[in-house]
XYZ file of C-alpha atoms in Angstrom:
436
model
C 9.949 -20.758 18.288
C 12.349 -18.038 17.059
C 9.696 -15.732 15.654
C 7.904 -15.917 18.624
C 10.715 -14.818 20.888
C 11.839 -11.867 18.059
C 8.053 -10.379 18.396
C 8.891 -7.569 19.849
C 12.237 -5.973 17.340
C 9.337 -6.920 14.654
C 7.199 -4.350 16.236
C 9.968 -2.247 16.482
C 11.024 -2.690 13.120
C 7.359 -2.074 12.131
C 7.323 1.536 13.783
C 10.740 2.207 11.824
C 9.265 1.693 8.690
C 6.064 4.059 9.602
C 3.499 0.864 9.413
C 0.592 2.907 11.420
C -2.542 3.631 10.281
C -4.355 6.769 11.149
C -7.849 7.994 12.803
C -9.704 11.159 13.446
C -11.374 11.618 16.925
C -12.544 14.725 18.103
C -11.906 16.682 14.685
C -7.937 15.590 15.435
C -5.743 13.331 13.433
C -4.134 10.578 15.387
C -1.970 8.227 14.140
C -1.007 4.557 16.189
C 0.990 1.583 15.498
C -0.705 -1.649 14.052
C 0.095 -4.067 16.547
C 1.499 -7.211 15.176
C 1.165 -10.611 16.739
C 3.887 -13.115 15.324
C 1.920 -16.552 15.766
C 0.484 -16.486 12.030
C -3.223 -18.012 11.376
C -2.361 -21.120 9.043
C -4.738 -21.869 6.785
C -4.207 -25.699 4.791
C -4.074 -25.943 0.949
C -7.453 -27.813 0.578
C -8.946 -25.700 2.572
C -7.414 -22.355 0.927
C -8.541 -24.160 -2.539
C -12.165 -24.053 -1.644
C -12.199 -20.345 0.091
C -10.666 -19.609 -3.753
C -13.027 -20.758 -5.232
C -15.956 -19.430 -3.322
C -14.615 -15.761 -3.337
C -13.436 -15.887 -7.091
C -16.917 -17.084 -7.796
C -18.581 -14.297 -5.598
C -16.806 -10.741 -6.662
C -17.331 -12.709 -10.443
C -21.157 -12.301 -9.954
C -20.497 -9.117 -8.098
C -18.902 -7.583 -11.389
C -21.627 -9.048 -12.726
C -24.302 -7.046 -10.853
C -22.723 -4.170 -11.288
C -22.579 -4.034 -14.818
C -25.836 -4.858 -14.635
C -27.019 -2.341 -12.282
C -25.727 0.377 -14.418
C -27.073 -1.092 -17.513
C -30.075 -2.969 -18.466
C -31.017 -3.611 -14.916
C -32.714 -7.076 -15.328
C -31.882 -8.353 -11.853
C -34.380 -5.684 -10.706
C -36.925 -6.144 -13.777
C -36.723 -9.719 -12.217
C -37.959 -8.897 -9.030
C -34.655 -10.353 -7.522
C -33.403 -7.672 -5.870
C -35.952 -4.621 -5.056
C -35.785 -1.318 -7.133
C -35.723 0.343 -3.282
C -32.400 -1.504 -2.083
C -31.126 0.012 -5.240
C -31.815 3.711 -5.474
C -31.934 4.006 -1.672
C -28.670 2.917 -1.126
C -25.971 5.804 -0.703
C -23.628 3.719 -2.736
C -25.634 4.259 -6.028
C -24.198 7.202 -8.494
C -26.568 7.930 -11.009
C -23.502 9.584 -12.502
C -22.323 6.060 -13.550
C -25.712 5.148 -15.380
C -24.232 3.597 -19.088
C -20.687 3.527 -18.122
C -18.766 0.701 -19.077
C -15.333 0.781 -17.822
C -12.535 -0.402 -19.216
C -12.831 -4.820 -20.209
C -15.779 -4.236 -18.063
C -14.272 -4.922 -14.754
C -16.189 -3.020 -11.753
C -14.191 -4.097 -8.399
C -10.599 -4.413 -9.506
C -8.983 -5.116 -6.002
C -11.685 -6.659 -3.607
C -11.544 -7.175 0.255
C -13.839 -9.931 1.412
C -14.303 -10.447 5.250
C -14.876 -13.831 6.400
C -14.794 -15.617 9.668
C -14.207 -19.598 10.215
C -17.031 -20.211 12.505
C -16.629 -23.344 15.167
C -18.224 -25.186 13.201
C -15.345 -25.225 10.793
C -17.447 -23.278 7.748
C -15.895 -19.954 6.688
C -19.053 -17.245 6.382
C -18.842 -14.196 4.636
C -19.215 -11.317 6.618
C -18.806 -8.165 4.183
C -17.961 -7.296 0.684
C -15.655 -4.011 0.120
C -15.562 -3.053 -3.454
C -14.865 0.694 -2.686
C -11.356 1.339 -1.353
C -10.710 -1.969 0.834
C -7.348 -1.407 2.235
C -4.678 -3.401 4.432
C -2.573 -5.936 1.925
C 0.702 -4.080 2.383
C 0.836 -4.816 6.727
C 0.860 -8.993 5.536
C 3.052 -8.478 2.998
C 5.681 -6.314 5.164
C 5.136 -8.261 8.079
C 6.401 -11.241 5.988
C 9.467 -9.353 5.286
C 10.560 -8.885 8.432
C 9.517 -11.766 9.827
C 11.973 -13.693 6.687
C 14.643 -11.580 7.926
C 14.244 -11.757 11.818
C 13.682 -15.663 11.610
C 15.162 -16.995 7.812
C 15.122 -20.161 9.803
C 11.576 -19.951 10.345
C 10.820 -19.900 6.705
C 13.178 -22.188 5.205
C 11.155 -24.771 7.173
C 7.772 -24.107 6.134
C 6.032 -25.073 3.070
C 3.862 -22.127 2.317
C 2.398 -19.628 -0.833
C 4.364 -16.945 -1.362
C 2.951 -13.470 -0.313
C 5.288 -11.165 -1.657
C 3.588 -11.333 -5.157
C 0.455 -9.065 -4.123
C 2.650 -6.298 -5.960
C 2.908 -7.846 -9.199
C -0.668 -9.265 -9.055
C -1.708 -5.443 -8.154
C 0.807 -4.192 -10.942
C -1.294 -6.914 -13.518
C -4.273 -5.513 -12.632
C -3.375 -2.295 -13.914
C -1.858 -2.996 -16.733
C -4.862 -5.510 -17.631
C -6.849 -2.028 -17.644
C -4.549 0.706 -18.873
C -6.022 2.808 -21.472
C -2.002 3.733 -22.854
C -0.250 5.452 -20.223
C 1.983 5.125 -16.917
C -0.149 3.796 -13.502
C -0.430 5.861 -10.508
C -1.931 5.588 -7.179
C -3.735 8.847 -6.009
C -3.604 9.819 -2.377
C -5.838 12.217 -0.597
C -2.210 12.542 1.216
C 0.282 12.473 4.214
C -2.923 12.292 6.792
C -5.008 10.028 5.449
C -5.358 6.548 7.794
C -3.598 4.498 5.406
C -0.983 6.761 3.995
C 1.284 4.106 4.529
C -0.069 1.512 2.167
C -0.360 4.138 -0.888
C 3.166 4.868 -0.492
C 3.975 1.160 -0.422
C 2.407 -0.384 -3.162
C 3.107 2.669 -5.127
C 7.151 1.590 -4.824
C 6.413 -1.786 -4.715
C 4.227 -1.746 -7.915
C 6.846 0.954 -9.366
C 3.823 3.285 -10.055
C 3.563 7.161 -9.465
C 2.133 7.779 -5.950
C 0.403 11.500 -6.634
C -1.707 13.522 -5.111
C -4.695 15.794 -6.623
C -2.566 18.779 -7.416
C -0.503 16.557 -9.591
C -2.606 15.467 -12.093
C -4.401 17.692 -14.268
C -6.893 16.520 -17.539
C -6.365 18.081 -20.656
C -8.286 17.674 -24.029
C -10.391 14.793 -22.800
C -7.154 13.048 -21.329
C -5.820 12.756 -17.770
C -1.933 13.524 -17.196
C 0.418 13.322 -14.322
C 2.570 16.741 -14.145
C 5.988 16.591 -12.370
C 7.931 19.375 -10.589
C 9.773 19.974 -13.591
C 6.797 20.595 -15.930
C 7.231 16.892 -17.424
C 3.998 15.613 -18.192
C 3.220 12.149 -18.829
C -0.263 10.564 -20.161
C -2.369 8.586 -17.673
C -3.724 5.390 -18.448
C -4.979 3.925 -15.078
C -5.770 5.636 -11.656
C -5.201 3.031 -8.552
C -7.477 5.968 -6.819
C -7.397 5.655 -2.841
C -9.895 8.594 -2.439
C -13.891 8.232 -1.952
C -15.980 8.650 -5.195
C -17.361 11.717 -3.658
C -14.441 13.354 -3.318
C -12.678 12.178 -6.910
C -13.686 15.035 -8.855
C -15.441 18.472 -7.617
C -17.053 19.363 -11.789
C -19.389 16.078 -11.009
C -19.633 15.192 -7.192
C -18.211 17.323 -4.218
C -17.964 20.831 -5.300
C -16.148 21.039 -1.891
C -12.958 18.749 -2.687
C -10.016 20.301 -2.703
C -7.849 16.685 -3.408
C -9.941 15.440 -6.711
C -9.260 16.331 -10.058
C -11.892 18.718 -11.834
C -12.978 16.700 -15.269
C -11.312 13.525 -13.997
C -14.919 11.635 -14.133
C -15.873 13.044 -18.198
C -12.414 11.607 -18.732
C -13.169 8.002 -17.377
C -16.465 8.558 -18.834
C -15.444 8.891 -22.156
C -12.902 5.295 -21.811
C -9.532 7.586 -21.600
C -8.336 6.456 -18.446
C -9.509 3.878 -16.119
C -10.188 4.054 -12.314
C -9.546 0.822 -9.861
C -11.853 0.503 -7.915
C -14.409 1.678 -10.256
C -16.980 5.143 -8.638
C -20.415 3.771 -7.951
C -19.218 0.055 -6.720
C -21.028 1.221 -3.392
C -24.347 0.052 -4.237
C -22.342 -3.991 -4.116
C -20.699 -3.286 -0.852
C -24.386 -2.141 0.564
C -24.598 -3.906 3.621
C -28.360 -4.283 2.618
C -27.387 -5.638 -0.821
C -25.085 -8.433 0.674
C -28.084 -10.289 1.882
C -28.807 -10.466 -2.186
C -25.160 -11.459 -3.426
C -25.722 -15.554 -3.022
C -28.895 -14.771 -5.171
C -26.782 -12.999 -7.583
C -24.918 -16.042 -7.638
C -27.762 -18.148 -8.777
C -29.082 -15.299 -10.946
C -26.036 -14.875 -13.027
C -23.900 -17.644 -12.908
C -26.347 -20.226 -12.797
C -24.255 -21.988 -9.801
C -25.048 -22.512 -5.858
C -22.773 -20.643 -3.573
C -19.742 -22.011 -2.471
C -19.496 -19.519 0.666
C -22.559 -18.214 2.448
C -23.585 -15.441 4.123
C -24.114 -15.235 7.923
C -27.191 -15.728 8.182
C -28.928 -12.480 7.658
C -32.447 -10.587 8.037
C -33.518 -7.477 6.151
C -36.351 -5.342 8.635
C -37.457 -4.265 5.554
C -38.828 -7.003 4.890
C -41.998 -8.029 6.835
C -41.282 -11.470 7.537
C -37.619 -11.046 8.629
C -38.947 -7.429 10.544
C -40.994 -10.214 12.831
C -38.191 -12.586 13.255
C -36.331 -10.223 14.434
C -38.814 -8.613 16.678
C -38.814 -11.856 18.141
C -35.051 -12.918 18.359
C -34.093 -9.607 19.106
C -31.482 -10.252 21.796
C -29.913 -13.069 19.833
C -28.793 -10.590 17.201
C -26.061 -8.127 15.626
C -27.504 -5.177 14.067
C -26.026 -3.011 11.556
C -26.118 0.117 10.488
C -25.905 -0.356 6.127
C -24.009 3.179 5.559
C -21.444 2.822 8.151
C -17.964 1.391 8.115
C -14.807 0.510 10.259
C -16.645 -1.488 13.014
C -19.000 1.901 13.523
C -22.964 1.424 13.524
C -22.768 -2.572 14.818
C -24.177 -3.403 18.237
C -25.127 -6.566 19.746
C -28.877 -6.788 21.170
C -27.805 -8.341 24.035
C -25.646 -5.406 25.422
C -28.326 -3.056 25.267
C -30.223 -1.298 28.141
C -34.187 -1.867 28.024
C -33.897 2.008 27.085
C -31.802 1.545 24.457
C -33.611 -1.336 23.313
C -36.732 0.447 22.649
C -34.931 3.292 21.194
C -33.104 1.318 18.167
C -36.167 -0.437 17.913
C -38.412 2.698 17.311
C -35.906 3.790 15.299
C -36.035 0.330 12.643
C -39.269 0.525 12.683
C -39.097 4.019 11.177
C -36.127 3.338 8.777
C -35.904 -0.478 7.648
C -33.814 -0.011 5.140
C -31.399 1.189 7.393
C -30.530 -1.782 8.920
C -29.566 -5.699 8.791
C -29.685 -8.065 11.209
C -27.591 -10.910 11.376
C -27.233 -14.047 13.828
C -24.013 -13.486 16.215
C -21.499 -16.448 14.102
C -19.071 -18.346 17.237
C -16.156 -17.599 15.093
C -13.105 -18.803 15.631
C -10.477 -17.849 18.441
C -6.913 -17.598 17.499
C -3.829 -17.761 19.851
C -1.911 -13.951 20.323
C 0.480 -13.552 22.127
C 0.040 -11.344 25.332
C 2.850 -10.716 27.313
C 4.443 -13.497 26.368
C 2.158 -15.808 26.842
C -0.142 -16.839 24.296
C -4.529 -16.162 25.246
C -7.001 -16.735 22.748
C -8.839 -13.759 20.555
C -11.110 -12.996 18.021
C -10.310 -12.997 14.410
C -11.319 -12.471 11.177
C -9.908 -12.749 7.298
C -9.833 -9.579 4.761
C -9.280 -12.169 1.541
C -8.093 -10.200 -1.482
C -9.214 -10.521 -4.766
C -8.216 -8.821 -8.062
C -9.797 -9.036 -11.270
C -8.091 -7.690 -14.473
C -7.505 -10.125 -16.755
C -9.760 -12.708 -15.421
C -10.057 -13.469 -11.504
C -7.255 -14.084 -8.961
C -7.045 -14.436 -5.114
C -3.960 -13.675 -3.113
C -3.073 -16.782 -1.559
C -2.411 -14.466 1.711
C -4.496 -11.693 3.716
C -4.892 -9.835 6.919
C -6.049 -11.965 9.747
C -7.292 -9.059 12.130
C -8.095 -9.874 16.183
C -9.149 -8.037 18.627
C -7.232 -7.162 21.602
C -9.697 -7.315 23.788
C -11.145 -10.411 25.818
C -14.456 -11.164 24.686
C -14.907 -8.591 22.144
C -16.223 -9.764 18.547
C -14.731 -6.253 16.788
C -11.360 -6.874 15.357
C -11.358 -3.752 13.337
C -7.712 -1.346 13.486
C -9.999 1.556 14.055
C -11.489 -0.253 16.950
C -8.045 -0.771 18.592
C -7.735 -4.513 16.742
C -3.861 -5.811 15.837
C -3.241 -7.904 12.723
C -1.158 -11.157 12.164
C 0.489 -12.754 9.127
C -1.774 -15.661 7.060
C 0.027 -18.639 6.214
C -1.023 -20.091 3.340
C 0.075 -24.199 3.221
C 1.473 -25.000 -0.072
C 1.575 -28.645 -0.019
């Protein structure tokens, strides 16, 4: 196949256009290609259909919870979800207590991480509601690939990908408060530099930093080199809540805007992804989201979980005292393939150790049963060996709820290896969507 034989000048082409994606190690900044792998996962219509309707249905009840959570709180008052899973989490900002943002949409651009397990069933693995990253490496991955292999495409009957921007661009404008969209970046160093400065010209909003955007009179307002200024009416932000805005969270940020939050606060602007949507992407409170399912949409899951045990919970605590080796554990703050290790690679030492360690914490952690998930073909010097992947499925909510019928399909590089994360030294492929 042509695309197959052109993998390379993509990668090439890839490095032109700056696709990398950044880490710190050792207090430096290092940035490294995204390897791409030009056999794309293909996913069939009917089965697409369903994973749309499962992950429309679950950030739905996810909004749902958090309006909740910073409102009247009845899922707790219900004894659904424990008052502890709430106010221990670090994702909870009592700053956000009685704020209703704008149409009341919480996670405006979702990235849900699912694996298909062997068994055929897609399981959900995690729920990012913060800052999920890593549409724009499909969607110019595409592009290239259309141009290295026009051929290729012609061919195929699949979705188009390409729209992401103007589904991204409706999401704003669903939102806008009356004003022009921007995309704040922390800046040139962050790890995903590239995809604010990609969106922001495929989108045709104002990619700004910090410095450029100042709030005045209860309103936020970009500032150009000239002295221009413009009214702001929704904030694609790709910064951390703490680090938004150093009058209410990190006195210590240097790239937020001072007032930004008594702005959003008072319904003059509106920020995508909403501060405070860490308490939903809680690794602890993802063992709750098919209850919030039931709870507020009064429906059975369409996806599930994999299956999942909270130590702080006595009964799962003894399950997986006893199944111990058989598991994943997970560390509920962490991110980026960081704080997960598998039982069964542990030392006795080591064992003991993280064990102590739950014991003392239990909130700290989940366990969850090690899912077969599918192997995909890669290509490895030039011949194709199989590899771990998973999905990052993108959904946006604005006006009403909407799944890109595309995503990143990450693998790892490594034989064996279940982490497919970039961070981890993973490489991505294009997801090919059937359309008939």
């Amino acid at each position: 196949m042509e695309l197959y034989e052109k993998a390379d000048l993509i990668n090439e082409q890839l490095a032109r256009y700056g696709v990398k994606f950044g880490i710190y190690k050792n207090n430096q900044f290092k940035e490294q290609l995204f390897p791409f792998d030009a056999i794309p996962r293909v996913i069939e219509k009917k089965e697409f259909e369903k994973l749309e309707k499962g992950l429309i249905q679950r950030v739905d009840a996810l909004n749902l919870f958090l309006r909740d959570i910073y409102g009247e709180k009845h899922i707790v008052r219900d004894h659904v979800v424990p008052e502890d899973f709430i106010y221990a989490s670090s994702g909870y900002l009592p700053q956000c207590e009685s704020i209703i943002p704008p149409q009341e949409v919480y996670s405006h651009i979702s990235g849900i991480d699912l694996v298909k397990g062997k068994d055929g069933e897609w399981y959900i693995l995690e729920d990012n509601l913060r800052v999920p990253s890593g549409a724009s490496y499909p969607m110019i991955a595409r592009e290239l690939c259309r141009r290295c292999s026009p051929a290729t495409f012609q061919q195929a009957h699949l979705e188009e990908n390409r729209n992401y921007a103007d589904m991204l661009k409706e999401t704003m404008d669903a939102v806008n408060t009356g004003g022009i969209n921007v995309i704040l970046t922390p800046g040139r160093y962050n790890a995903a530099y590239f995809e604010h400065s990609y969106l922001a010209e495929k989108t045709g909003a104002h990619l700004v930093n910090g410095s450029e955007l100042i709030v005045e009179n209860d309103y936020l307002y970009f500032e150009d080199y000239s002295g221009k200024k413009e009214k702001v009416g929704a904030v694609y932000r790709r910064i951390s809540d703490e680090y938004l805005d150093p009058m209410n969270f990190n006195a210590a940020s240097v790239i937020g805007i001072p007032h930004l939050f008594d702005v959003y606060r008072k319904g003059h602007v509106a920020l995508l992804n909403a501060p405070g949507n860490g308490i939903a992407d809680d690794k602890g409170i993802y063992y709750f989201v098919p209850k919030m399912i039931q709870y507020y949409l009064k429906q059975e899951p369409i996806l599930h979980n994999a299956p999942t045990y909270l130590p702080f919970y006595e009964k799962d605590r003894k399950f997986v005292l006893e199944h111990f080796d058989r598991l994943v554990l997970k560390d509920v703050a962490e991110a980026g393939g960081y704080g997960v290790v598998f039982a069964d690679k542990m030392t006795k030492q080591e064992k003991e150790q993280f064990l102590e360690l739950m014991k003392r914490e239990p909130r700290r952690f989940i366990a969850q049963e090690v899912i077969d998930f599918e192997d995909l073909n890669i290509l490895e010097n030039q011949s194709p060996v199989l590899r771990k992947a998973d999905l990052r499925a993108f959904v946006l909510s604005g006006n009403g709820t909407k799944v890109w019928k595309s995503g990143l399909t990450r693998f790892s590089r490594t034989p064996d290896s279940f982490i497919v994360n970039s961070s981890q030294g993973g490489g991505f492929k294009d997801t090919w969507v059937l359309s008939q």
